[in-house]
Short mmCIF file of C-alpha atoms in Angstrom, two decimals:
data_model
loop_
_atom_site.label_atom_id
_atom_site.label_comp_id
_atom_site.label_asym_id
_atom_site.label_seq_id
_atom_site.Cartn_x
_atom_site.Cartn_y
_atom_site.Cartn_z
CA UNK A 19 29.41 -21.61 51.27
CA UNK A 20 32.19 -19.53 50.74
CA UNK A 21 31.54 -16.04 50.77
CA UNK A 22 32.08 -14.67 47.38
CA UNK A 23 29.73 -17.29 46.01
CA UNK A 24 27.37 -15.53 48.53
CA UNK A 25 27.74 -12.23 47.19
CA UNK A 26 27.13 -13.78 43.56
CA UNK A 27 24.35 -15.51 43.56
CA UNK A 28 20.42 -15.84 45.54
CA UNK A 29 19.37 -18.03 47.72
CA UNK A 30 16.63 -20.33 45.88
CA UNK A 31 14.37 -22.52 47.58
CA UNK A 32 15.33 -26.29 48.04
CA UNK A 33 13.67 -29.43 47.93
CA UNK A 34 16.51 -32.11 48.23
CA UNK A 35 15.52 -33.45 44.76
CA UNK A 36 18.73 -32.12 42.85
CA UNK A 37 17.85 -31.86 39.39
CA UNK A 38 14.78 -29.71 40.44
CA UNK A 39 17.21 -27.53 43.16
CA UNK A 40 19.39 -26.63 40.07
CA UNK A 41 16.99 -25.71 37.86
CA UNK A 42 15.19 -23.85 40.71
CA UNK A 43 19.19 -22.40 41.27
CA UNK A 44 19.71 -21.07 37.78
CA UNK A 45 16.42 -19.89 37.42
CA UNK A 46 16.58 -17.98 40.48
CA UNK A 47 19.83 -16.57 39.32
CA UNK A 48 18.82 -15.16 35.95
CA UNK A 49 19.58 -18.08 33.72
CA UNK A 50 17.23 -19.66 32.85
CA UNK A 51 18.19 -20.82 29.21
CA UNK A 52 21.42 -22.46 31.12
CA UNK A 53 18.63 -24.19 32.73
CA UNK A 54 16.84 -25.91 29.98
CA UNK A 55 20.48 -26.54 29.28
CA UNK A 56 21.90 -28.70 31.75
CA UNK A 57 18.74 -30.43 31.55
CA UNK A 58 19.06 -31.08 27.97
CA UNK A 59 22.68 -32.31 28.61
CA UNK A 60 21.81 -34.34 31.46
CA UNK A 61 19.31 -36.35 29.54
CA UNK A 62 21.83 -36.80 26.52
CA UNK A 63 24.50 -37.79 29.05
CA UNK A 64 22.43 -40.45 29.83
CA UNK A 65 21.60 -41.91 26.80
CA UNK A 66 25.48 -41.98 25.84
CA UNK A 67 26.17 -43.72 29.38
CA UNK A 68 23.64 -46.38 28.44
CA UNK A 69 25.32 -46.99 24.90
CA UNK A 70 28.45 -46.93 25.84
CA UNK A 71 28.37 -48.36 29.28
CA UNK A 72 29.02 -45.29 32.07
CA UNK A 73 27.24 -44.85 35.22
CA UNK A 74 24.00 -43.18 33.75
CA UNK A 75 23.27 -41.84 37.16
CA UNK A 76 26.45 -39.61 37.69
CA UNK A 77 26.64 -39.14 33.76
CA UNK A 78 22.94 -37.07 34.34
CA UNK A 79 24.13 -35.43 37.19
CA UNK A 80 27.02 -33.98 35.85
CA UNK A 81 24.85 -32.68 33.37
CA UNK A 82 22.53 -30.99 35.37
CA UNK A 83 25.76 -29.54 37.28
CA UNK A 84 28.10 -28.62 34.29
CA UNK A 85 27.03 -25.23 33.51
CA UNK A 86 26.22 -23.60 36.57
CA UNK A 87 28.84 -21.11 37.08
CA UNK A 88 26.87 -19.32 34.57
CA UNK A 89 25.73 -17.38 36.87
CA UNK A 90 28.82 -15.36 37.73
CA UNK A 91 29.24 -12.86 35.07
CA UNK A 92 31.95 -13.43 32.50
CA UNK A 93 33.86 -10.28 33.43
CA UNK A 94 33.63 -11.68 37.28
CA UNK A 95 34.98 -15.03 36.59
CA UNK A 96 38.51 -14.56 36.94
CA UNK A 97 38.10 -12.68 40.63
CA UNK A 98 36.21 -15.10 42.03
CA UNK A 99 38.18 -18.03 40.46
CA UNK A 100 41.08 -16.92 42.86
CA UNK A 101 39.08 -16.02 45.90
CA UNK A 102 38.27 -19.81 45.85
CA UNK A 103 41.83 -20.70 45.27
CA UNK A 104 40.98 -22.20 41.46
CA UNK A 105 44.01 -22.19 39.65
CA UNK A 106 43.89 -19.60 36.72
CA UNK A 107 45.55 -20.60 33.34
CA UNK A 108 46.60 -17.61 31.37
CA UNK A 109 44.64 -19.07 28.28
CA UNK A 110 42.07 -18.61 30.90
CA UNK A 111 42.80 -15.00 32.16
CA UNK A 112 42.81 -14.13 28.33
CA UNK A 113 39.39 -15.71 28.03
CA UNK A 114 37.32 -16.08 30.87
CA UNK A 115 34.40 -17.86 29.66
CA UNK A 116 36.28 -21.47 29.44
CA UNK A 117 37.39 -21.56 33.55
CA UNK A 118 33.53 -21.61 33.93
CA UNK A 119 34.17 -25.73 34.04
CA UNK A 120 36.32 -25.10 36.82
CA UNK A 121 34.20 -22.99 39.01
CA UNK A 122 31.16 -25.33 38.44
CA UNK A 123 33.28 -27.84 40.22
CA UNK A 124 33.71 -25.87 43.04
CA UNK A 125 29.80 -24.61 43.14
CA UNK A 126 28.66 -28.00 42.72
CA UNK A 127 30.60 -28.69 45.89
CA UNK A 128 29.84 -25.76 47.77
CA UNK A 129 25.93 -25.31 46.54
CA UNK A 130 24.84 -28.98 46.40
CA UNK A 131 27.40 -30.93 48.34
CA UNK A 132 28.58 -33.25 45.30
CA UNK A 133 31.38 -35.31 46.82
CA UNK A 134 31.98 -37.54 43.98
CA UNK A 135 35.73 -37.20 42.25
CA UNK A 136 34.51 -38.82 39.10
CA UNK A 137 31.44 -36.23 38.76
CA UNK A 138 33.42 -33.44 39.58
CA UNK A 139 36.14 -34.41 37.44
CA UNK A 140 34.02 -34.93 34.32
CA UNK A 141 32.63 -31.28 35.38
CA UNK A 142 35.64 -29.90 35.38
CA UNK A 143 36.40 -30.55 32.03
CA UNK A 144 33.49 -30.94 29.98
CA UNK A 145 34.14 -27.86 27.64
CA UNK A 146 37.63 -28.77 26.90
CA UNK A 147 38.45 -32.54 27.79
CA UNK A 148 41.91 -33.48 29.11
CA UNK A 149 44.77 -36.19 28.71
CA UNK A 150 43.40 -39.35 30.82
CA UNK A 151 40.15 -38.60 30.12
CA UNK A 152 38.17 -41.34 31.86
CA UNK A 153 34.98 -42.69 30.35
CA UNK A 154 32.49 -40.25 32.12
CA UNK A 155 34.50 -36.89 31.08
CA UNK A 156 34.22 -38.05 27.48
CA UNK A 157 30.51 -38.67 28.13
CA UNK A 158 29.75 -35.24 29.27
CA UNK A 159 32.13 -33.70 26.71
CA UNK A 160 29.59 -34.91 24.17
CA UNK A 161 26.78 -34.97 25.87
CA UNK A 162 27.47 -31.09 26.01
CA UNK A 163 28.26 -30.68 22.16
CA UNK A 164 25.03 -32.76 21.13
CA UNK A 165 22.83 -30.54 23.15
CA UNK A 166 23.70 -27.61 21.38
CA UNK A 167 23.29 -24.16 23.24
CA UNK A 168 23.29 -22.34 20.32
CA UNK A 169 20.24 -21.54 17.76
CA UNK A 170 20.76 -23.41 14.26
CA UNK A 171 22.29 -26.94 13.78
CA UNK A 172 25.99 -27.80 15.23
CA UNK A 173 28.61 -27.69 12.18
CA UNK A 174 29.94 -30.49 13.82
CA UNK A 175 26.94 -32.61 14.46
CA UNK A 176 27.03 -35.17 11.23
CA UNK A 177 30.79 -35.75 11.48
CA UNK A 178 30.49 -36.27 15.69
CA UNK A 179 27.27 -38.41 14.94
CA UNK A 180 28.76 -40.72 12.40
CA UNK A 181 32.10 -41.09 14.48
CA UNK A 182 29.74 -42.33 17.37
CA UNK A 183 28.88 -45.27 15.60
CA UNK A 184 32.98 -46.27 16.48
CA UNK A 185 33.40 -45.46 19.48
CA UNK A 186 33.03 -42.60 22.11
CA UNK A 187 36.47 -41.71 21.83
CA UNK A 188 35.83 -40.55 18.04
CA UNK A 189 32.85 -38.72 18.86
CA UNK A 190 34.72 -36.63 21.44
CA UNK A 191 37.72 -36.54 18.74
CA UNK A 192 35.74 -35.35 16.17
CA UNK A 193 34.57 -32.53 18.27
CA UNK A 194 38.40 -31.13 19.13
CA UNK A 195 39.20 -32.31 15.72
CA UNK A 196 37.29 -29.39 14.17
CA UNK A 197 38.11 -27.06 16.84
CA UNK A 198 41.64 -27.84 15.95
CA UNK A 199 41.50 -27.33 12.35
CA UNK A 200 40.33 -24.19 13.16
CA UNK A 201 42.34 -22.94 16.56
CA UNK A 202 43.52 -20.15 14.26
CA UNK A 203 39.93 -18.60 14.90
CA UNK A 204 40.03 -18.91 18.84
CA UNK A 205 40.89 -16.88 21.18
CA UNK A 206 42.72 -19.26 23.16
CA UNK A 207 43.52 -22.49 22.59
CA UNK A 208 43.22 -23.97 25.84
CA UNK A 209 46.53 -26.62 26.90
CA UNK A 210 44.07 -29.38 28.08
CA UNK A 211 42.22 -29.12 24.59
CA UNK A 212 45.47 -29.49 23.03
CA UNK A 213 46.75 -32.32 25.29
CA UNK A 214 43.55 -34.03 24.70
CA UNK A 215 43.90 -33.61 20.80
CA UNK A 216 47.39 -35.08 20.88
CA UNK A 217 46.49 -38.05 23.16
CA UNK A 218 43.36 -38.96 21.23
CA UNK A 219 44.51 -38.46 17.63
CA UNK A 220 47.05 -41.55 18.41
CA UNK A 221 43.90 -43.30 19.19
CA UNK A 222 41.07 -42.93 16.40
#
């Protein structure tokens, strides 16, 4: 483990049964509401897998795995992003929160020892999808927006739900579709969110 992610986070007790080691991992570490979490979006990963026919095994995993950077502190994100050698966006430097998908990458290879590309890669951009998405990103990407984090009901939920019952491709649309119509309200707009709009609104 490298050694800022030492100085960041405490050692939790392991059992080489993954889901439980993260849970056990973010609990440890003060969070565990990201906990319940990646559980919740590693369950609803799977059931989009199975409908729309991903790998249900690595679509839970990267579930379970997508959130855990949450346990660096926001204000600590962008430090330890380039300690590790994680590229830093300047939509990213102006908004730390959203290079949280890339440092989960980086833990979930460092703390658990995930090799897989396609995990990782769906990991890596499950808040704001990318051109190329393959199948498993836009899995997670909804996955991630169904199981809400938030208290109340998504404002996005009906329109994602109903664009489901096309394809996956809508449902993740439909998602940076209303982000889009409202970018004037973020405080970034990330350039993969944007390249993903612009390659999937030629599709839907």
């Amino acid at each position: 483990m490298h050694p800022i992610l030492a100085e960041h986070t405490k050692p939790f007790p392991r059992t080489n049964r993954l889901r439980d080691d993260i849970r056990s991992f973010l609990s440890v570490n003060g969070c565990e509401k990201t906990a319940e979490h990646c559980m919740d979006v590693g369950t609803e990963a799977r059931r989009i897998a199975l409908r729309f026919g991903a790998d249900p095994e690595a679509a839970e995993t990267s579930g379970w795995l997508h959130d855990i950077s949450a346990v660096i502190p926001n204000g600590d994100r962008i430090a330890v992003s380039r300690e590790l050698g994680i590229e830093v966006l300047p939509e990213e430097e102006a908004f730390p929160m959203i290079i949280h998908q890339k440092l989960s990458v980086v833990m979930a290879q460092q703390l658990f020892g995930i090799t897989d590309a396609a995990i990782l890669d769906a990991v890596g951009c499950h808040t704001t999808l990318r051109a190329g998405s393959t199948l498993l990103d836009q899995v997670l990407f909804v996955a991630d927006k169904v199981a809400w984090d938030q208290p109340g009901t998504p404002p996005y939920i009906r329109e994602l739900q109903e664009q489901l019952n096309h394809s996956l491709i809508h449902g993740a649309f439909a998602y940076i579709n209303y982000l889009w119509e409202r970018k004037h309200t973020l405080k970034v707009v990330h350039p993969w969110l944007k390249e993903a709009y612009e390659e999937l609104r030629h599709r839907v």
